[in-house]
Amino acid sequence: MKMGELVSAGDRAEIFTYGSGTLVKLFRKEISSRHIQREANNTMTAKAYGLPVPAVKDIIHFNGREGIVMEHIQGPTITNILRKSPHKIKTYAQKFAQVQADLHSISVTDFPSQREFMEKTILNSLGRLGHDTTETILKLFKDLPDADRVCHNDFHQENIIFSKNGPVILDWQEALRGNPIADVVHAVLVQEHPVPAPILKTSSYYFQLHNKYRKLFAKFYLQEYMKLTNTSSGQIRDWLIPVAATRLFTKVSMEEKDWTEKYIRKQLGALAT
């Protein structure tokens, strides 16, 4: 079957229509088969638990690349909605929180351990943070409670589609089994990190405005999540440094890693005072 219309493109993959009612997520050649299979398996596992995810149909090979064929879920992402209707920020931040809270209500056994993943990635930050700082973070982390809940581990506005049947969650490659508060903190840190504005990218004014908007979204989202789940600000605070440390070993830009390192050192300094 031939590729259809290009729907979207990112660093890891391009998404094309692929026959009636299906899409193919065609990964770039540098993405390993192991990572692609993990995303397919995690998505199927999430589906088996009754979570709102696209159905996986097949894995294909096309011109030296691999792709996951999946159900075509139609509808806007939260990003799409807020670009057209920025005044709806609080409404959709609260919806974002509700979708995640529903996700976190599910106990699982099949996803990889968040605890093992985080310990490994914190240790891998040693070269950047130094031995003493890494040991301090590991100690903070080891004092935190484990759990067995679904954690998406890449939860952001582009990964939720509002279909006619309700919200659908995309991109399950990084899914873990663990403490949902870590998943929340990950989502907050993604919003807190400054990024270029989608328009007028050279304008410092729009840069500041865009990132204030992102932080406002994070504020509304976190307030709603804490209310829905009876989570305290202290519980959130306990996870900030360990989760931030894991982002130093993920595939984010060097600029984001620099920002994250400064954030970690600032948070550690606040603990010491």
Coordinates of C-alpha atoms in Angstrom, one line a residue:
M1 CA 0.0 0.0 0.0
K2 CA 1.2 3.5 -0.8
M3 CA 1.8 6.3 1.7
G4 CA -1.0 8.9 1.6
E5 CA -1.0 12.5 2.7
L6 CA 1.6 13.8 5.1
V7 CA -0.3 14.6 8.3
S8 CA 2.6 15.8 10.5
A9 CA 6.4 15.5 10.9
G10 CA 8.7 15.5 13.9
D11 CA 12.2 14.7 14.9
R12 CA 11.6 10.9 15.2
A13 CA 8.9 10.2 12.7
E14 CA 6.5 11.4 9.9
I15 CA 2.8 10.5 10.0
F16 CA 1.0 9.7 6.8
T17 CA -2.6 8.6 6.0
Y18 CA -2.5 4.9 5.0
G19 CA -5.6 3.5 3.5
S20 CA -9.1 4.0 5.0
G21 CA -9.3 4.9 8.7
T22 CA -5.6 4.2 9.4
L23 CA -2.3 6.2 9.7
V24 CA 1.3 5.1 9.5
K25 CA 3.9 6.5 11.9
L26 CA 7.0 6.2 9.7
F27 CA 10.1 6.4 11.8
R28 CA 13.3 8.0 10.7
K29 CA 16.1 5.6 9.8
E30 CA 18.1 6.4 13.0
I31 CA 15.3 5.1 15.2
S32 CA 16.0 1.5 16.2
S33 CA 13.6 -1.4 15.7
R34 CA 13.7 -2.0 19.4
H35 CA 12.3 1.5 20.2
I36 CA 9.7 1.1 17.5
Q37 CA 8.6 -2.3 18.8
R38 CA 8.5 -0.9 22.4
E39 CA 6.1 1.9 21.3
A40 CA 3.9 -0.6 19.5
N41 CA 3.9 -3.0 22.5
N42 CA 3.2 -0.2 25.0
T43 CA 0.3 1.2 23.0
M44 CA -1.2 -2.3 22.7
T45 CA -0.7 -2.8 26.4
A46 CA -2.4 0.5 27.2
K47 CA -5.3 -0.5 24.9
A48 CA -5.6 -3.8 26.7
Y49 CA -6.1 -1.9 30.0
G50 CA -8.9 0.0 28.4
L51 CA -7.1 3.3 28.1
P52 CA -8.1 5.7 25.3
V53 CA -5.3 5.1 22.8
P54 CA -5.3 4.3 19.0
A55 CA -5.5 0.7 18.0
V56 CA -2.2 -0.7 16.6
K57 CA -2.8 -2.6 13.3
D58 CA 0.7 -3.6 12.1
I59 CA 4.4 -2.8 11.8
I60 CA 5.6 -2.3 8.3
H61 CA 8.8 -1.7 6.4
F62 CA 9.0 1.1 3.7
N63 CA 12.1 2.3 1.8
G64 CA 14.4 1.2 4.6
R65 CA 12.2 2.6 7.4
E66 CA 9.9 1.0 9.8
G67 CA 6.4 2.3 10.7
I68 CA 3.5 1.5 13.0
V69 CA 0.1 1.3 11.3
M70 CA -2.6 2.5 13.7
E71 CA -6.1 3.7 13.9
H72 CA -6.6 7.2 12.5
I73 CA -8.0 9.3 15.4
Q74 CA -9.4 12.6 14.1
G75 CA -9.6 15.7 16.1
P76 CA -7.5 18.7 17.4
T77 CA -4.8 18.5 20.0
I78 CA -4.8 20.9 22.9
T79 CA -2.1 22.9 21.2
N80 CA -4.3 23.3 18.1
I81 CA -7.3 24.3 20.2
L82 CA -5.4 26.9 22.2
R83 CA -3.8 28.5 19.2
K84 CA -7.2 29.3 17.9
S85 CA -8.8 30.0 21.2
P86 CA -6.1 31.1 23.7
H87 CA -8.8 32.4 26.1
K88 CA -9.8 28.7 26.8
I89 CA -6.5 28.1 28.6
K90 CA -8.0 27.3 32.0
T91 CA -10.7 25.0 30.6
Y92 CA -8.2 22.9 28.6
A93 CA -5.6 22.9 31.4
Q94 CA -8.3 21.4 33.6
K95 CA -9.2 18.9 31.0
F96 CA -5.5 18.0 30.6
A97 CA -5.4 17.4 34.4
Q98 CA -8.6 15.2 34.3
V99 CA -7.2 13.0 31.5
Q100 CA -4.0 12.5 33.4
A101 CA -5.8 11.8 36.7
D102 CA -8.0 9.2 35.0
L103 CA -4.8 7.6 33.6
H104 CA -3.2 7.5 37.0
S105 CA -6.2 5.7 38.5
I106 CA -5.2 2.5 36.7
S107 CA -2.8 0.0 38.4
V108 CA -0.7 -2.0 36.0
T109 CA 1.9 -4.8 36.0
D110 CA 3.1 -4.8 32.3
F111 CA 5.0 -1.5 31.9
P112 CA 8.7 -1.1 32.8
S113 CA 9.5 0.0 36.3
Q114 CA 9.7 3.7 36.8
R115 CA 11.9 3.2 39.8
E116 CA 14.5 1.3 37.8
F117 CA 14.4 3.7 34.9
M118 CA 14.8 6.8 37.2
E119 CA 17.7 5.3 39.2
K120 CA 19.5 4.4 36.0
T121 CA 19.0 7.9 34.4
I122 CA 19.9 9.8 37.6
L123 CA 23.2 7.8 37.7
N124 CA 23.8 8.7 34.1
S125 CA 23.7 12.4 35.0
L126 CA 26.9 11.9 37.0
G127 CA 29.2 13.3 34.3
R128 CA 27.2 16.5 34.2
L129 CA 26.3 17.0 37.8
G130 CA 29.3 15.5 39.6
H131 CA 29.5 12.7 42.1
D132 CA 28.4 14.5 45.2
T133 CA 25.3 16.1 43.6
T134 CA 24.3 12.9 41.9
E135 CA 24.6 11.0 45.3
T136 CA 22.4 13.7 46.9
I137 CA 19.7 13.3 44.3
L138 CA 19.8 9.6 44.5
K139 CA 19.3 9.8 48.3
L140 CA 16.3 12.1 47.8
F141 CA 14.9 9.8 45.2
K142 CA 15.3 6.6 47.3
D143 CA 13.3 8.2 50.1
L144 CA 10.3 8.6 47.7
P145 CA 7.5 6.0 47.6
D146 CA 7.0 3.6 44.7
A147 CA 3.6 2.8 43.1
D148 CA 2.1 0.7 40.3
R149 CA 0.1 3.2 38.3
V150 CA 0.2 4.0 34.6
C151 CA 2.7 6.8 33.9
H152 CA 2.8 8.1 30.4
N153 CA 6.2 9.9 30.9
D154 CA 5.7 12.2 27.9
F155 CA 2.4 13.8 28.7
H156 CA 2.0 17.2 26.9
Q157 CA -0.6 19.0 24.9
E158 CA 0.5 17.5 21.5
N159 CA -0.1 14.0 22.8
I160 CA -3.8 14.4 23.5
I161 CA -6.4 14.5 20.7
F162 CA -10.0 15.5 21.4
S163 CA -11.9 13.2 19.2
K164 CA -15.7 13.1 18.8
N165 CA -15.7 10.2 21.3
G166 CA -13.5 12.0 23.9
P167 CA -9.8 12.5 24.5
V168 CA -7.3 10.0 23.1
I169 CA -3.6 9.8 24.3
L170 CA -0.8 9.3 21.8
D171 CA 2.9 8.3 21.9
W172 CA 3.4 5.6 24.4
Q173 CA 7.0 4.8 23.8
E174 CA 8.2 6.0 27.3
A175 CA 5.3 4.6 29.4
L176 CA 6.3 3.3 32.8
R177 CA 4.7 1.7 35.9
G178 CA 5.3 3.8 39.0
N179 CA 4.3 6.9 41.1
P180 CA 2.0 9.2 39.3
I181 CA 3.4 12.3 41.0
A182 CA 6.6 11.8 39.0
D183 CA 4.6 11.8 35.8
V184 CA 2.9 15.1 36.9
V185 CA 6.2 16.7 37.7
H186 CA 7.6 15.7 34.3
A187 CA 4.6 17.4 32.6
V188 CA 5.1 20.5 34.7
L189 CA 8.9 20.7 33.8
V190 CA 8.1 20.4 30.1
Q191 CA 5.9 23.5 30.5
E192 CA 8.3 25.4 32.7
H193 CA 11.2 25.2 30.3
P194 CA 11.3 28.2 28.0
V195 CA 10.8 27.5 24.2
P196 CA 10.7 29.7 21.1
A197 CA 7.3 31.2 20.2
P198 CA 5.6 29.6 17.2
I199 CA 5.5 33.0 15.5
L200 CA 7.9 36.0 15.4
K201 CA 10.7 33.7 16.7
T202 CA 13.2 36.6 16.8
S203 CA 11.0 38.8 19.0
S204 CA 12.0 38.8 22.7
Y205 CA 8.5 40.2 23.6
Y206 CA 6.7 37.2 22.0
F207 CA 9.2 34.8 23.5
Q208 CA 8.4 36.1 27.0
L209 CA 4.6 36.2 26.3
H210 CA 4.6 32.7 24.9
N211 CA 6.4 31.3 27.9
K212 CA 4.3 33.1 30.4
Y213 CA 1.3 31.5 28.7
R214 CA 2.9 28.1 29.0
K215 CA 3.6 28.7 32.7
L216 CA 0.0 29.8 33.2
F217 CA -1.2 26.6 31.6
A218 CA 1.1 24.6 34.0
K219 CA -0.3 26.5 37.0
F220 CA -4.0 25.9 36.1
Y221 CA -3.2 22.2 35.2
L222 CA -1.3 21.6 38.5
Q223 CA -4.0 23.2 40.6
E224 CA -6.7 21.1 39.0
Y225 CA -4.7 17.9 39.3
M226 CA -3.9 18.4 43.0
K227 CA -7.6 19.1 43.6
L228 CA -8.8 16.0 41.7
T229 CA -6.3 13.7 43.4
N230 CA -5.8 15.3 46.8
T231 CA -2.1 15.7 46.1
S232 CA -0.2 18.2 48.3
S233 CA 2.3 20.8 47.1
G234 CA 4.8 19.1 49.4
Q235 CA 4.4 15.8 47.5
I236 CA 5.0 17.7 44.2
R237 CA 8.0 19.5 45.6
D238 CA 9.6 16.2 46.7
W239 CA 9.8 14.9 43.2
L240 CA 11.1 18.0 41.4
I241 CA 14.8 17.4 41.7
P242 CA 14.8 13.6 40.9
V243 CA 12.6 14.0 37.9
A244 CA 14.5 17.0 36.6
A245 CA 17.7 14.9 36.9
T246 CA 16.2 12.2 34.6
R247 CA 15.7 14.8 31.9
L248 CA 19.5 15.4 31.6
F249 CA 19.8 11.9 30.0
T250 CA 16.8 12.1 27.6
K251 CA 16.8 13.2 24.0
V252 CA 16.2 16.9 24.6
S253 CA 18.2 19.9 23.3
M254 CA 21.5 20.9 24.8
E255 CA 19.8 24.3 25.7
E256 CA 17.1 22.4 27.7
K257 CA 19.7 20.4 29.4
D258 CA 21.6 23.6 30.4
W259 CA 18.3 25.0 31.7
T260 CA 17.5 21.8 33.6
E261 CA 20.9 21.7 35.2
K262 CA 20.6 25.3 36.5
Y263 CA 17.1 24.4 37.7
I264 CA 18.4 21.4 39.7
R265 CA 21.2 23.4 41.3
K266 CA 18.8 26.2 42.2
Q267 CA 16.4 23.7 43.8
L268 CA 19.2 22.0 45.7
G269 CA 20.4 25.4 46.9
A270 CA 17.0 26.1 48.3
L271 CA 17.0 22.8 50.2
A272 CA 20.3 23.7 51.8
T273 CA 19.1 27.0 53.2

